[in-house]
Every structure is written in C-alpha cells, then in structure tokens.
Amino acid sequence: MKPLKPELERREREHLYRSRRLLTGPQGPEVKMGRRTVLSFCSNDYLGLANHPKVITALQKGAEKYGAGSGAAHLVSGHSKAHHALEEELAEFTGRPRALLFSTGYMANLGVITALMGRDDSIYEDRLNHASLIDGGLLSRAGFRRFAHSDLEALERQMRSQEKASIQGDAMVVVDGIFSMDGDIAPLPELADFCRKREAWLMVDDAHGMGVLGATGAGTLEHFALGVEDVPILMGTLGKGFGTFGAFVAGSEELIETLIQDARSYIYTTASPPAVAEATRASLKLVQKETWRRERLQELIQRFRTGAEQLGLPLMQSETPIQPMLAITAEKAIAWSSSLEKKRILVSAIRPPTVPEGSARLRVTMCANHTDEHVDRLLDALSDAVT
Ligand SMILES: *Cc1c(COP(=O)(O)O)cnc(C)c1O
C-alpha cells in the first residue's frame, strides 16, 4: 500500500488540486454559498430550468404518485409509466423511432459503446471528446484511436492505416456535438458523409447541444438538419440544458432493443426515480415552447463576446453558451478564478487532465436568466483579473 499523501501534495504544488464548493441553495444566475450570494458563470443549466417552478412542481407531484425511489432496475420492476412516457416524448422530440433512458450521461456513453463494439472493432474519437466517451472506448476493448480535433483528414489517415493492416470488424466514429470545454461545434454534416461512405457508425454526444441549439431545442443535429440516417446514435443528457438529471440514447428500434439486451450500465443499475422523469417531462415542454430562452442566450453570448473583444481578453472561438478564456497555465487559470471570486463571481478554472497540457482556462458559461448587468459585471472583473 503506497502512501497517498505525496501525490496529493504534488497536485497541490502544481496547482492541480481539485476541491468542491459548498452551495446552500438552488442553481441560478446567483447562487448561495453560506451567507454569501455570488454571481455564477459556471453552471450547465443553460436555459435556467433547474429551479423552474413548473419543473419543481412536477418533481413533487411525481414523488407523491411514485414515491422517492424506483426500487429496482428497469428490467426488473423499476420501469414506470413516467420513464416510459418520457422515452416516447424524447423519441418524438429528436425525430427518432425510439429513445432509452439512462441514469447518467456517463453511464449512457459506457453502455452504448461497450454494447456495440468489441475486440475486433475500431473506435475513432475526437481528441477533445468528453472523458466518459474515452472511458467507454477503452472499456470496450476495441482498437482505440484519437484523432486531432475536428480534423477529418487525420481521421481518414487513421482509418486507412487500420484498413491497410487488414483490421476488419466494425468502425465507430464518436464526437461531442458541442465540445464541453471549448464550446465549438463538431463538423457533423462532413462527419455524417464520411461515415456513410465508409459504413461506419457515427455517435454524437450532445450533452451541451440539447435544449440550446436548434429551433425547438433538439440540439446540434437539429441545427444541421441531420436525421437518424446521418447520425445513427444520438446521446443527450438531461442534467444540463434540461435542468434535471439523467440521459438518453435515441436511434432505431434495433439499436434501442440491442441496448436493452446488452448495455451493462443500463441493465445492472437501479432505474432513476420516476419523479425525476416527471420533472424532465415538464422541462421538455418548456425547452420546446419557450424559444425566448435560446434567443436570450444568443443575446448574452453576443454581449459577452463583443465586450471581451473590446477589452482584448483571450477569448476562444465559440458561438455557444460555453465561452472559455485561455490562461495556458493552471497557475494562471487559478489566479484568475480566485480574483473573480473575491468579487463574488464564480467561474471555474479548468486544468489538465480535463483539458490538454498548456490549455488551462476559465470556462465561462451563460444562462438564459443572466441579465445584461450580470455580463457587464463579469467583463469588468475579468478585465481586472486578466490584465
Ligand atoms: C456532462 C457530460 C457527460 C456526462 O453526463 P452526466 O449526465 O453528467 O453523467 C457526457 N458527455 C458530455 C460531453 C458531457 O459534457
């Protein structure tokens, strides 16, 4: 048993130590930390639904009807009418034959990739993919490669070299729809073409696009008008834009049945509480109906970017609610974040290994409930912190 302390001390020295902040109230543009109220720019509750009265009421009513817990896995006795109705509504929302709920996005990604891919297959993932996609790829024991970010030529070179080595079996290309730490959008139309020609699976993890992109909020695929023939596997999460908790996979009838039979992270776990599914159903209605939330986000993004450009801040290229500021070193990212926190503004510093070495950053995220004044306060504080 090796002592753990030296490694913890190394992390601390290298500005890589992770710690948690204690919130004492709900998510929102402003959050409570004990007696302090701070302005938050680091939640993924992009549409401001996590504390919406209708969503809360649906959760309460769901608990009265179904109780607090589901009591069992979906395949035992935990699959309720609330889960089932939500799956049908998510299928319709994404324009796909079927959808399947998972407890979390992390589990959905592990489940899909390991159910479909095995030893003789090859997986190609964007270098900036979310950790859960990387872990799913590694766990599947398929050949595993990571290609340069959004670089289709690099992807093609890797596929060719596999073919030359006469590696047969299935191929799967996996990308984030909106990259979680960078905020840029994957070149999905090109990837869909590429995968169709090569008869490879294409899987898109749209954790950050759901609710945020597309006319009805159906995400990056709706934004590009891509259907189930273009992208056979769509994963979406419910804990970000939807403001609740959980995740789903949407695709063909056969895909969903295969996952029910084979996805271990679906089979061997307790179903999420039905009340949470009821809350998500309420949230899904708001996502579709209240288009002003997406419009408001765009206004806030524009205001922030224009202001940041005028101040000469190290803004990265992104048109989504994820607006990172490149600090390069972890030390600098931490210094910026603490300088903001002294002014009661919360923005988290993202450091390696979450992002590649030399690209530590502040990850600013916008919420439809932020006011113009909130953004201006952030810009002021950033201008002091960064210069
Ligand atoms: C957050 C996130 C996940 C994990 O989803 P959870 O429901 O939080 O487990 C997966 N993929 C991406 C791209 C994410 O940002």
Coordinates of C-alpha atoms and ligand atoms in Angstrom, one line a residue, residues 104-106 109 130 132 176 180 205 207-208 235 237 240 246-247, ligand 1:
T104 CA -26.5 9.5 -16.3
G105 CA -24.7 10.5 -19.4
Y106 CA -21.5 8.9 -18.2
N109 CA -21.8 6.5 -23.1
H130 CA -15.6 14.0 -23.0
S132 CA -17.0 9.3 -20.5
D176 CA -19.2 15.6 -28.9
S180 CA -17.7 20.6 -23.5
D205 CA -22.8 13.0 -27.6
A207 CA -24.8 16.9 -23.7
H208 CA -24.3 20.6 -24.4
M235 CA -26.8 10.6 -26.9
T237 CA -28.1 14.4 -21.2
K240 CA -27.6 20.4 -18.4
G246 CA -30.2 11.7 -16.4
A247 CA -29.6 10.9 -20.0
Ligands
LIG1 C1 -21.6 16.1 -18.7 C2 -21.3 15.3 -19.9 C3 -21.5 13.9 -19.9 C4 -21.9 13.2 -18.7 O1 -23.3 13.4 -18.4 P1 -23.8 13.2 -17.0 O2 -25.3 13.0 -17.1 O3 -23.4 14.4 -16.2 O4 -23.2 11.9 -16.4 C5 -21.2 13.2 -21.1 N1 -20.8 13.9 -22.2 C6 -20.5 15.2 -22.2 C7 -20.0 15.8 -23.4 C8 -20.7 15.9 -21.1 O5 -20.5 17.2 -21.1

